């Protein structure tokens, strides 16, 4: 996992792209409080489905930030993004 500094009171959002999701389950293992597998896809617990993605605002604290980044980095198809809403920056660098 890459070493990213924690945010300093940013508005953060998790986004899960359902078209990319293959139901691998790595996100659920890394962040079970927010991800669950339903059938062959992951879902964001408490998230809002908009078109082909789930969107969820998350707390700006060390625990949630680290778990969100870990879940995003564990996704083999890069279906998860952690977004800083202040500048729309994706906080997880994926290849």
CSV table of N, CA and C in Angstrom, one decimal:
chain,number,residue,atom,x,y,z
A,1,UNK,N,0.8,-1.2,0.0
A,1,UNK,CA,0.0,0.0,0.0
A,1,UNK,C,0.9,1.2,0.0
A,2,UNK,N,0.6,2.2,-0.8
A,2,UNK,CA,1.3,3.4,-0.9
A,2,UNK,C,1.1,4.3,0.4
A,3,UNK,N,2.1,5.1,0.7
A,3,UNK,CA,1.9,5.9,1.9
A,3,UNK,C,1.4,7.3,1.5
A,4,UNK,N,0.1,7.5,1.7
A,4,UNK,CA,-0.5,8.8,1.5
A,4,UNK,C,-0.7,9.5,2.8
A,5,UNK,N,-0.5,10.8,2.8
A,5,UNK,CA,-0.8,11.5,4.1
A,5,UNK,C,-2.3,11.6,4.3
A,6,UNK,N,-2.8,11.5,5.5
A,6,UNK,CA,-4.2,11.6,5.7
A,6,UNK,C,-4.7,13.0,5.4
A,7,UNK,N,-5.9,13.1,5.0
A,7,UNK,CA,-6.5,14.4,4.7
A,7,UNK,C,-6.6,15.3,5.9
A,8,UNK,N,-6.6,16.6,5.7
A,8,UNK,CA,-6.9,17.5,6.8
A,8,UNK,C,-8.2,18.1,6.6
A,9,UNK,N,-9.2,17.5,7.2
A,9,UNK,CA,-10.6,18.0,7.2
A,9,UNK,C,-11.1,18.3,5.8
A,10,UNK,N,-11.0,17.3,4.9
A,10,UNK,CA,-11.5,17.4,3.5
A,10,UNK,C,-12.9,16.8,3.5
A,11,UNK,N,-13.7,17.1,2.5
A,11,UNK,CA,-14.9,16.4,2.2
A,11,UNK,C,-14.5,15.2,1.3
A,12,UNK,N,-14.7,14.0,1.8
A,12,UNK,CA,-14.3,12.9,1.1
A,12,UNK,C,-15.5,12.0,0.6
A,13,UNK,N,-15.3,11.4,-0.5
A,13,UNK,CA,-16.3,10.6,-1.1
A,13,UNK,C,-15.7,9.3,-1.6
A,14,UNK,N,-16.4,8.2,-1.4
A,14,UNK,CA,-16.1,6.9,-2.0
A,14,UNK,C,-17.0,6.7,-3.2
A,15,UNK,N,-16.4,6.3,-4.3
A,15,UNK,CA,-17.2,6.0,-5.5
A,15,UNK,C,-16.8,4.6,-6.0
A,16,UNK,N,-17.8,3.8,-6.2
A,16,UNK,CA,-17.7,2.4,-6.7
A,16,UNK,C,-18.3,2.3,-8.1
A,17,UNK,N,-17.5,2.0,-9.1
A,17,UNK,CA,-18.0,1.9,-10.5
A,17,UNK,C,-18.5,0.5,-10.7
A,18,UNK,N,-19.8,0.3,-10.8
A,18,UNK,CA,-20.4,-1.0,-10.9
A,18,UNK,C,-20.1,-1.7,-12.3
A,19,UNK,N,-19.8,-0.9,-13.3
A,19,UNK,CA,-19.5,-1.5,-14.6
A,19,UNK,C,-18.1,-2.1,-14.5
A,20,UNK,N,-17.2,-1.6,-13.7
A,20,UNK,CA,-15.9,-2.2,-13.6
A,20,UNK,C,-15.8,-3.3,-12.6
A,21,UNK,N,-16.7,-3.2,-11.6
A,21,UNK,CA,-16.6,-4.2,-10.4
A,21,UNK,C,-16.8,-5.6,-10.9
A,22,UNK,N,-15.9,-6.5,-10.5
A,22,UNK,CA,-16.0,-7.9,-10.8
A,22,UNK,C,-16.4,-8.8,-9.6
A,23,UNK,N,-16.7,-8.2,-8.5
A,23,UNK,CA,-17.1,-9.0,-7.3
A,23,UNK,C,-16.0,-9.7,-6.7
A,24,UNK,N,-14.8,-9.3,-6.8
A,24,UNK,CA,-13.6,-9.9,-6.2
A,24,UNK,C,-13.7,-10.1,-4.7
A,25,UNK,N,-14.2,-9.1,-4.0
A,25,UNK,CA,-14.4,-9.1,-2.5
A,25,UNK,C,-13.3,-8.5,-1.8
A,26,UNK,N,-12.2,-8.1,-2.4
A,26,UNK,CA,-11.1,-7.5,-1.7
A,26,UNK,C,-11.5,-6.2,-0.9
A,27,UNK,N,-12.4,-5.4,-1.5
A,27,UNK,CA,-12.8,-4.2,-0.8
A,27,UNK,C,-13.5,-4.6,0.5
A,28,UNK,N,-14.4,-5.6,0.5
A,28,UNK,CA,-15.1,-6.0,1.7
A,28,UNK,C,-14.1,-6.5,2.7
A,29,UNK,N,-13.1,-7.2,2.3
A,29,UNK,CA,-12.1,-7.7,3.3
A,29,UNK,C,-11.3,-6.5,3.9
A,30,UNK,N,-11.1,-5.5,3.1
A,30,UNK,CA,-10.3,-4.3,3.6
A,30,UNK,C,-11.1,-3.3,4.4
A,31,UNK,N,-12.4,-3.2,4.1
A,31,UNK,CA,-13.3,-2.2,4.7
A,31,UNK,C,-14.7,-2.7,4.8
A,32,UNK,N,-14.9,-3.7,5.7
A,32,UNK,CA,-16.2,-4.4,5.8
A,32,UNK,C,-17.3,-3.5,6.4
A,33,UNK,N,-16.9,-2.4,7.0
A,33,UNK,CA,-17.9,-1.4,7.5
A,33,UNK,C,-18.6,-0.7,6.3
A,34,UNK,N,-18.0,-0.7,5.2
A,34,UNK,CA,-18.6,0.1,4.1
A,34,UNK,C,-18.9,-0.7,2.8
A,35,UNK,N,-18.3,-1.9,2.6
A,35,UNK,CA,-18.4,-2.7,1.4
A,35,UNK,C,-19.1,-4.0,1.8
A,36,UNK,N,-20.0,-4.5,0.9
A,36,UNK,CA,-20.6,-5.8,1.0
A,36,UNK,C,-20.8,-6.3,-0.4
A,37,UNK,N,-20.6,-7.6,-0.5
A,37,UNK,CA,-20.9,-8.3,-1.8
A,37,UNK,C,-22.3,-8.7,-1.8
A,38,UNK,N,-23.0,-8.3,-2.9
A,38,UNK,CA,-24.4,-8.7,-3.2
A,38,UNK,C,-24.4,-9.4,-4.5
A,39,UNK,N,-24.6,-10.6,-4.6
A,39,UNK,CA,-24.5,-11.3,-5.9
A,39,UNK,C,-23.1,-11.3,-6.4
A,40,UNK,N,-22.9,-10.8,-7.6
A,40,UNK,CA,-21.6,-10.7,-8.2
A,40,UNK,C,-21.0,-9.3,-8.2
A,41,UNK,N,-21.5,-8.4,-7.4
A,41,UNK,CA,-21.0,-7.1,-7.4
A,41,UNK,C,-20.9,-6.6,-5.9
A,42,UNK,N,-20.0,-5.7,-5.7
A,42,UNK,CA,-19.9,-5.0,-4.4
A,42,UNK,C,-20.9,-3.9,-4.3
A,43,UNK,N,-21.3,-3.5,-3.1
A,43,UNK,CA,-22.1,-2.4,-2.9
A,43,UNK,C,-21.5,-1.6,-1.7
A,44,UNK,N,-21.8,-0.3,-1.7
A,44,UNK,CA,-21.4,0.6,-0.6
A,44,UNK,C,-22.5,0.6,0.4
A,45,UNK,N,-22.2,0.2,1.6
A,45,UNK,CA,-23.2,0.3,2.6
A,45,UNK,C,-23.5,1.7,2.9
A,46,UNK,N,-24.8,2.1,2.8
A,46,UNK,CA,-25.2,3.5,3.0
A,46,UNK,C,-25.0,4.4,1.8
A,47,UNK,N,-24.5,3.8,0.7
A,47,UNK,CA,-24.2,4.6,-0.5
A,47,UNK,C,-25.5,4.8,-1.3
A,48,UNK,N,-25.4,5.8,-2.2
A,48,UNK,CA,-26.5,6.1,-3.1
A,48,UNK,C,-26.1,5.7,-4.5
A,49,UNK,N,-27.0,4.9,-5.1
A,49,UNK,CA,-26.7,4.5,-6.5
A,49,UNK,C,-27.1,5.6,-7.4
A,50,UNK,N,-26.2,6.0,-8.2
A,50,UNK,CA,-26.4,7.0,-9.3
A,50,UNK,C,-25.9,6.4,-10.6
A,51,UNK,N,-26.8,6.1,-11.5
A,51,UNK,CA,-26.5,5.5,-12.8
A,51,UNK,C,-25.7,4.2,-12.5
A,52,UNK,N,-24.4,4.1,-12.9
A,52,UNK,CA,-23.7,2.9,-12.8
A,52,UNK,C,-22.6,2.9,-11.7
A,53,UNK,N,-22.9,3.8,-10.6
A,53,UNK,CA,-21.9,3.8,-9.5
A,53,UNK,C,-22.6,4.1,-8.2
A,54,UNK,N,-22.0,3.6,-7.1
A,54,UNK,CA,-22.4,4.0,-5.8
A,54,UNK,C,-21.6,5.1,-5.3
A,55,UNK,N,-22.2,6.0,-4.6
A,55,UNK,CA,-21.5,7.2,-4.0
A,55,UNK,C,-21.8,7.3,-2.6
A,56,UNK,N,-20.7,7.5,-1.8
A,56,UNK,CA,-20.9,7.6,-0.3
A,56,UNK,C,-19.9,8.6,0.3
A,57,UNK,N,-20.4,9.6,1.0
A,57,UNK,CA,-19.5,10.5,1.7
A,57,UNK,C,-19.0,9.7,2.9
A,58,UNK,N,-17.7,9.9,3.3
A,58,UNK,CA,-17.1,9.2,4.4
A,58,UNK,C,-16.5,10.2,5.4
A,59,UNK,N,-16.4,9.8,6.6
A,59,UNK,CA,-15.8,10.7,7.6
A,59,UNK,C,-14.3,10.9,7.3
A,60,UNK,N,-14.0,12.1,7.7
A,60,UNK,CA,-12.6,12.6,7.5
A,60,UNK,C,-11.8,12.3,8.7
A,61,UNK,N,-11.5,11.1,8.9
A,61,UNK,CA,-10.6,10.7,10.1
A,61,UNK,C,-9.6,9.6,9.6
A,62,UNK,N,-8.6,9.5,10.4
A,62,UNK,CA,-7.5,8.6,10.1
A,62,UNK,C,-8.0,7.1,9.8
A,63,UNK,N,-8.9,6.6,10.6
A,63,UNK,CA,-9.4,5.3,10.4
A,63,UNK,C,-10.1,5.1,9.1
A,64,UNK,N,-11.1,5.9,8.8
A,64,UNK,CA,-11.9,5.8,7.6
A,64,UNK,C,-11.0,6.0,6.4
A,65,UNK,N,-10.2,7.0,6.4
A,65,UNK,CA,-9.3,7.4,5.3
A,65,UNK,C,-8.4,6.2,4.9
A,66,UNK,N,-7.7,5.6,5.9
A,66,UNK,CA,-6.8,4.5,5.6
A,66,UNK,C,-7.6,3.3,5.1
A,67,UNK,N,-8.7,3.0,5.6
A,67,UNK,CA,-9.5,1.9,5.2
A,67,UNK,C,-10.0,2.1,3.7
A,68,UNK,N,-10.5,3.3,3.5
A,68,UNK,CA,-11.0,3.6,2.1
A,68,UNK,C,-9.8,3.5,1.1
A,69,UNK,N,-8.7,4.0,1.4
A,69,UNK,CA,-7.5,3.9,0.5
A,69,UNK,C,-7.1,2.5,0.3
A,70,UNK,N,-7.1,1.7,1.4
A,70,UNK,CA,-6.7,0.3,1.3
A,70,UNK,C,-7.7,-0.5,0.4
A,71,UNK,N,-9.0,-0.2,0.6
A,71,UNK,CA,-10.0,-0.9,-0.2
A,71,UNK,C,-9.8,-0.5,-1.7
A,72,UNK,N,-9.6,0.8,-2.0
A,72,UNK,CA,-9.4,1.2,-3.4
A,72,UNK,C,-8.2,0.6,-4.0
A,73,UNK,N,-7.1,0.5,-3.2
A,73,UNK,CA,-5.9,-0.1,-3.8
A,73,UNK,C,-6.0,-1.6,-3.9
A,74,UNK,N,-6.8,-2.2,-3.2
A,74,UNK,CA,-6.9,-3.7,-3.3
A,74,UNK,C,-7.8,-4.1,-4.5
A,75,UNK,N,-8.5,-3.2,-5.1
A,75,UNK,CA,-9.4,-3.6,-6.2
A,75,UNK,C,-8.6,-3.9,-7.4
A,76,UNK,N,-8.7,-5.1,-7.9
A,76,UNK,CA,-7.9,-5.5,-9.1
A,76,UNK,C,-8.3,-4.8,-10.4
A,77,UNK,N,-9.5,-4.2,-10.4
A,77,UNK,CA,-9.9,-3.5,-11.7
A,77,UNK,C,-10.1,-2.0,-11.5
A,78,UNK,N,-9.6,-1.5,-10.4
A,78,UNK,CA,-9.7,0.0,-10.1
A,78,UNK,C,-11.1,0.5,-10.2
A,79,UNK,N,-12.0,-0.2,-9.6
A,79,UNK,CA,-13.4,0.3,-9.6
A,79,UNK,C,-13.7,1.2,-8.5
A,80,UNK,N,-12.8,1.4,-7.5
A,80,UNK,CA,-13.1,2.3,-6.4
A,80,UNK,C,-12.2,3.5,-6.4
A,81,UNK,N,-12.8,4.6,-6.1
A,81,UNK,CA,-12.1,5.9,-6.1
A,81,UNK,C,-12.4,6.6,-4.7
A,82,UNK,N,-11.4,7.2,-4.2
A,82,UNK,CA,-11.5,8.1,-3.0
A,82,UNK,C,-11.3,9.5,-3.5
A,83,UNK,N,-12.3,10.3,-3.4
A,83,UNK,CA,-12.3,11.6,-4.0
A,83,UNK,C,-12.3,12.7,-2.9
A,84,UNK,N,-11.4,13.7,-3.1
A,84,UNK,CA,-11.5,14.9,-2.3
A,84,UNK,C,-12.4,15.9,-3.0
A,85,UNK,N,-13.6,16.1,-2.5
A,85,UNK,CA,-14.6,16.9,-3.2
A,85,UNK,C,-14.3,18.4,-3.3
A,86,UNK,N,-13.3,18.9,-2.5
A,86,UNK,CA,-12.9,20.3,-2.7
A,86,UNK,C,-12.3,20.6,-4.0
A,87,UNK,N,-11.5,19.6,-4.5
A,87,UNK,CA,-10.9,19.9,-5.8
A,87,UNK,C,-11.1,18.7,-6.8
A,88,UNK,N,-11.9,17.8,-6.4
A,88,UNK,CA,-12.3,16.6,-7.3
A,88,UNK,C,-11.0,15.7,-7.5
A,89,UNK,N,-10.1,15.8,-6.7
A,89,UNK,CA,-8.8,15.0,-6.8
A,89,UNK,C,-9.1,13.5,-6.4
A,90,UNK,N,-8.7,12.6,-7.2
A,90,UNK,CA,-8.7,11.2,-6.8
A,90,UNK,C,-7.4,10.9,-5.9
A,91,UNK,N,-7.7,10.5,-4.7
A,91,UNK,CA,-6.6,10.4,-3.7
A,91,UNK,C,-5.9,9.1,-3.8
A,92,UNK,N,-6.3,8.2,-4.6
A,92,UNK,CA,-5.7,6.9,-4.8
A,92,UNK,C,-5.1,6.8,-6.2
A,93,UNK,N,-3.8,6.6,-6.2
A,93,UNK,CA,-3.1,6.5,-7.5
A,93,UNK,C,-3.1,5.0,-7.9
A,94,UNK,N,-3.7,4.8,-9.1
A,94,UNK,CA,-3.8,3.4,-9.6
A,94,UNK,C,-3.1,3.4,-10.9
A,95,UNK,N,-2.6,2.2,-11.2
A,95,UNK,CA,-1.9,2.1,-12.5
A,95,UNK,C,-2.8,1.7,-13.6
